[in-house]
Amino acid sequence: MASKRTLLLVIAVAVASMVASGAPPVQPPRIQADVIVMGFVPCNNGTSMRTGSAPGFAGAVVQLQCAADDGGAGLAANATTDGKGRFRMALNTTVAPSSVASRCDLVVGTPLASCNAALPAAGTLHSNLRLIASMVFFPQGFSYAAAASSTD
């Protein structure tokens, strides 16, 4: 019985000291963003490339390009891939996640030749987005689009 009283007294003193100090309780870190887009960019010019089929495209600039309601450019962000081809971007928006998935695409304009000299020096990689969790998007799979040839 005495040990229960001692335990209750210790707990009461601990709670009282926390309240008296005015210090807020420790909170886990929050992501300060409404939308997170993350994924992997392969160094390859195949169609709908899979993550394990090619090495990562280090140093590629990944752009999130979205269409606005009026047909112009809307929400946009960019990130640079790390040494393994992974990227992550966080942004705030008032747009619903379903709108981000349907109106936004990922575009990599960095020349493929910069990750492998045997690949084309012109063209882009494109991917639609897929919603993985409440605010986290991944690429559906990057596809290569050759640069349009100009004729004079």
PDB file of N, CA, C and O in Angstrom, residues 6 34 39 43 51 54 62 64 80 83 86 100 104 116 133-138 141:
ATOM      1  N   THR A   6       3.513   6.058  -2.716  1.00  0.00           N
ATOM      2  CA  THR A   6       4.767   6.666  -3.144  1.00  0.00           C
ATOM      3  C   THR A   6       4.757   6.892  -4.651  1.00  0.00           C
ATOM      4  O   THR A   6       5.153   7.957  -5.137  1.00  0.00           O
ATOM      5  N   ASP A  34       1.218  20.805 -47.548  1.00  0.00           N
ATOM      6  CA  ASP A  34      -0.048  20.155 -47.855  1.00  0.00           C
ATOM      7  C   ASP A  34       0.149  18.978 -48.802  1.00  0.00           C
ATOM      8  O   ASP A  34      -0.632  18.051 -48.802  1.00  0.00           O
ATOM      9  N   GLY A  39       9.977  10.510 -55.266  1.00  0.00           N
ATOM     10  CA  GLY A  39      10.124   9.358 -56.127  1.00  0.00           C
ATOM     11  C   GLY A  39      11.546   9.158 -56.610  1.00  0.00           C
ATOM     12  O   GLY A  39      12.500   9.661 -56.006  1.00  0.00           O
ATOM     13  N   CYS A  43      17.881   6.719 -65.034  1.00  0.00           N
ATOM     14  CA  CYS A  43      18.730   7.176 -66.140  1.00  0.00           C
ATOM     15  C   CYS A  43      18.517   6.192 -67.285  1.00  0.00           C
ATOM     16  O   CYS A  43      19.271   5.237 -67.460  1.00  0.00           O
ATOM     17  N   THR A  51      11.576   1.201 -61.389  1.00  0.00           N
ATOM     18  CA  THR A  51      12.645   1.647 -60.501  1.00  0.00           C
ATOM     19  C   THR A  51      13.895   0.779 -60.582  1.00  0.00           C
ATOM     20  O   THR A  51      14.993   1.282 -60.674  1.00  0.00           O
ATOM     21  N   ALA A  54      16.987   0.497 -64.051  1.00  0.00           N
ATOM     22  CA  ALA A  54      18.008   1.444 -64.490  1.00  0.00           C
ATOM     23  C   ALA A  54      18.621   2.122 -63.272  1.00  0.00           C
ATOM     24  O   ALA A  54      17.967   2.247 -62.239  1.00  0.00           O
ATOM     25  N   VAL A  62      13.673  17.922 -61.414  1.00  0.00           N
ATOM     26  CA  VAL A  62      12.320  17.397 -61.576  1.00  0.00           C
ATOM     27  C   VAL A  62      11.354  18.554 -61.334  1.00  0.00           C
ATOM     28  O   VAL A  62      11.406  19.196 -60.293  1.00  0.00           O
ATOM     29  N   LEU A  64       7.378  19.905 -61.096  1.00  0.00           N
ATOM     30  CA  LEU A  64       5.956  19.606 -60.959  1.00  0.00           C
ATOM     31  C   LEU A  64       5.226  20.694 -61.726  1.00  0.00           C
ATOM     32  O   LEU A  64       5.300  21.870 -61.373  1.00  0.00           O
ATOM     33  N   THR A  80      15.800  18.754 -57.120  1.00  0.00           N
ATOM     34  CA  THR A  80      16.918  18.120 -57.803  1.00  0.00           C
ATOM     35  C   THR A  80      17.154  16.755 -57.176  1.00  0.00           C
ATOM     36  O   THR A  80      17.151  16.622 -55.947  1.00  0.00           O
ATOM     37  N   GLY A  83      22.178  11.722 -55.358  1.00  0.00           N
ATOM     38  CA  GLY A  83      23.127  10.876 -56.067  1.00  0.00           C
ATOM     39  C   GLY A  83      22.568   9.538 -56.512  1.00  0.00           C
ATOM     40  O   GLY A  83      23.145   8.876 -57.372  1.00  0.00           O
ATOM     41  N   ARG A  86      16.877   9.940 -56.395  1.00  0.00           N
ATOM     42  CA  ARG A  86      15.655  10.169 -55.609  1.00  0.00           C
ATOM     43  C   ARG A  86      15.420  11.667 -55.429  1.00  0.00           C
ATOM     44  O   ARG A  86      16.367  12.443 -55.359  1.00  0.00           O
ATOM     45  N   VAL A 100      -4.547  17.622 -57.724  1.00  0.00           N
ATOM     46  CA  VAL A 100      -3.106  17.522 -57.969  1.00  0.00           C
ATOM     47  C   VAL A 100      -2.831  16.293 -58.833  1.00  0.00           C
ATOM     48  O   VAL A 100      -2.093  16.354 -59.809  1.00  0.00           O
ATOM     49  N   CYS A 104      -1.642  17.582 -62.571  1.00  0.00           N
ATOM     50  CA  CYS A 104      -0.202  17.808 -62.481  1.00  0.00           C
ATOM     51  C   CYS A 104       0.591  16.651 -63.069  1.00  0.00           C
ATOM     52  O   CYS A 104       0.156  15.507 -63.034  1.00  0.00           O
ATOM     53  N   ASN A 116      24.244   9.555 -68.821  1.00  0.00           N
ATOM     54  CA  ASN A 116      24.813   8.477 -69.624  1.00  0.00           C
ATOM     55  C   ASN A 116      25.026   9.036 -71.032  1.00  0.00           C
ATOM     56  O   ASN A 116      24.060   9.315 -71.746  1.00  0.00           O
ATOM     57  N   ALA A 133      -0.804   8.225 -50.297  1.00  0.00           N
ATOM     58  CA  ALA A 133      -1.439   8.435 -48.994  1.00  0.00           C
ATOM     59  C   ALA A 133      -2.178   9.760 -49.073  1.00  0.00           C
ATOM     60  O   ALA A 133      -2.252  10.367 -50.129  1.00  0.00           O
ATOM     61  N   SER A 134      -2.683  10.240 -47.967  1.00  0.00           N
ATOM     62  CA  SER A 134      -3.547  11.422 -47.977  1.00  0.00           C
ATOM     63  C   SER A 134      -2.935  12.640 -48.652  1.00  0.00           C
ATOM     64  O   SER A 134      -3.637  13.448 -49.205  1.00  0.00           O
ATOM     65  N   MET A 135      -1.625  12.788 -48.629  1.00  0.00           N
ATOM     66  CA  MET A 135      -1.000  13.955 -49.255  1.00  0.00           C
ATOM     67  C   MET A 135       0.309  13.617 -49.944  1.00  0.00           C
ATOM     68  O   MET A 135       1.067  14.483 -50.328  1.00  0.00           O
ATOM     69  N   VAL A 136       0.614  12.345 -50.128  1.00  0.00           N
ATOM     70  CA  VAL A 136       1.889  11.919 -50.698  1.00  0.00           C
ATOM     71  C   VAL A 136       1.669  11.343 -52.100  1.00  0.00           C
ATOM     72  O   VAL A 136       0.856  10.451 -52.283  1.00  0.00           O
ATOM     73  N   PHE A 137       2.416  11.874 -53.056  1.00  0.00           N
ATOM     74  CA  PHE A 137       2.309  11.449 -54.464  1.00  0.00           C
ATOM     75  C   PHE A 137       3.620  10.845 -54.931  1.00  0.00           C
ATOM     76  O   PHE A 137       4.694  11.287 -54.515  1.00  0.00           O
ATOM     77  N   PHE A 138       3.531   9.856 -55.812  1.00  0.00           N
ATOM     78  CA  PHE A 138       4.682   9.229 -56.453  1.00  0.00           C
ATOM     79  C   PHE A 138       4.463   9.286 -57.959  1.00  0.00           C
ATOM     80  O   PHE A 138       3.332   9.316 -58.421  1.00  0.00           O
ATOM     81  N   GLY A 141       5.368   6.449 -63.428  1.00  0.00           N
ATOM     82  CA  GLY A 141       6.415   5.835 -64.244  1.00  0.00           C
ATOM     83  C   GLY A 141       6.850   6.817 -65.302  1.00  0.00           C
ATOM     84  O   GLY A 141       6.010   7.360 -66.022  1.00  0.00           O
TER      85      GLY A 141
END
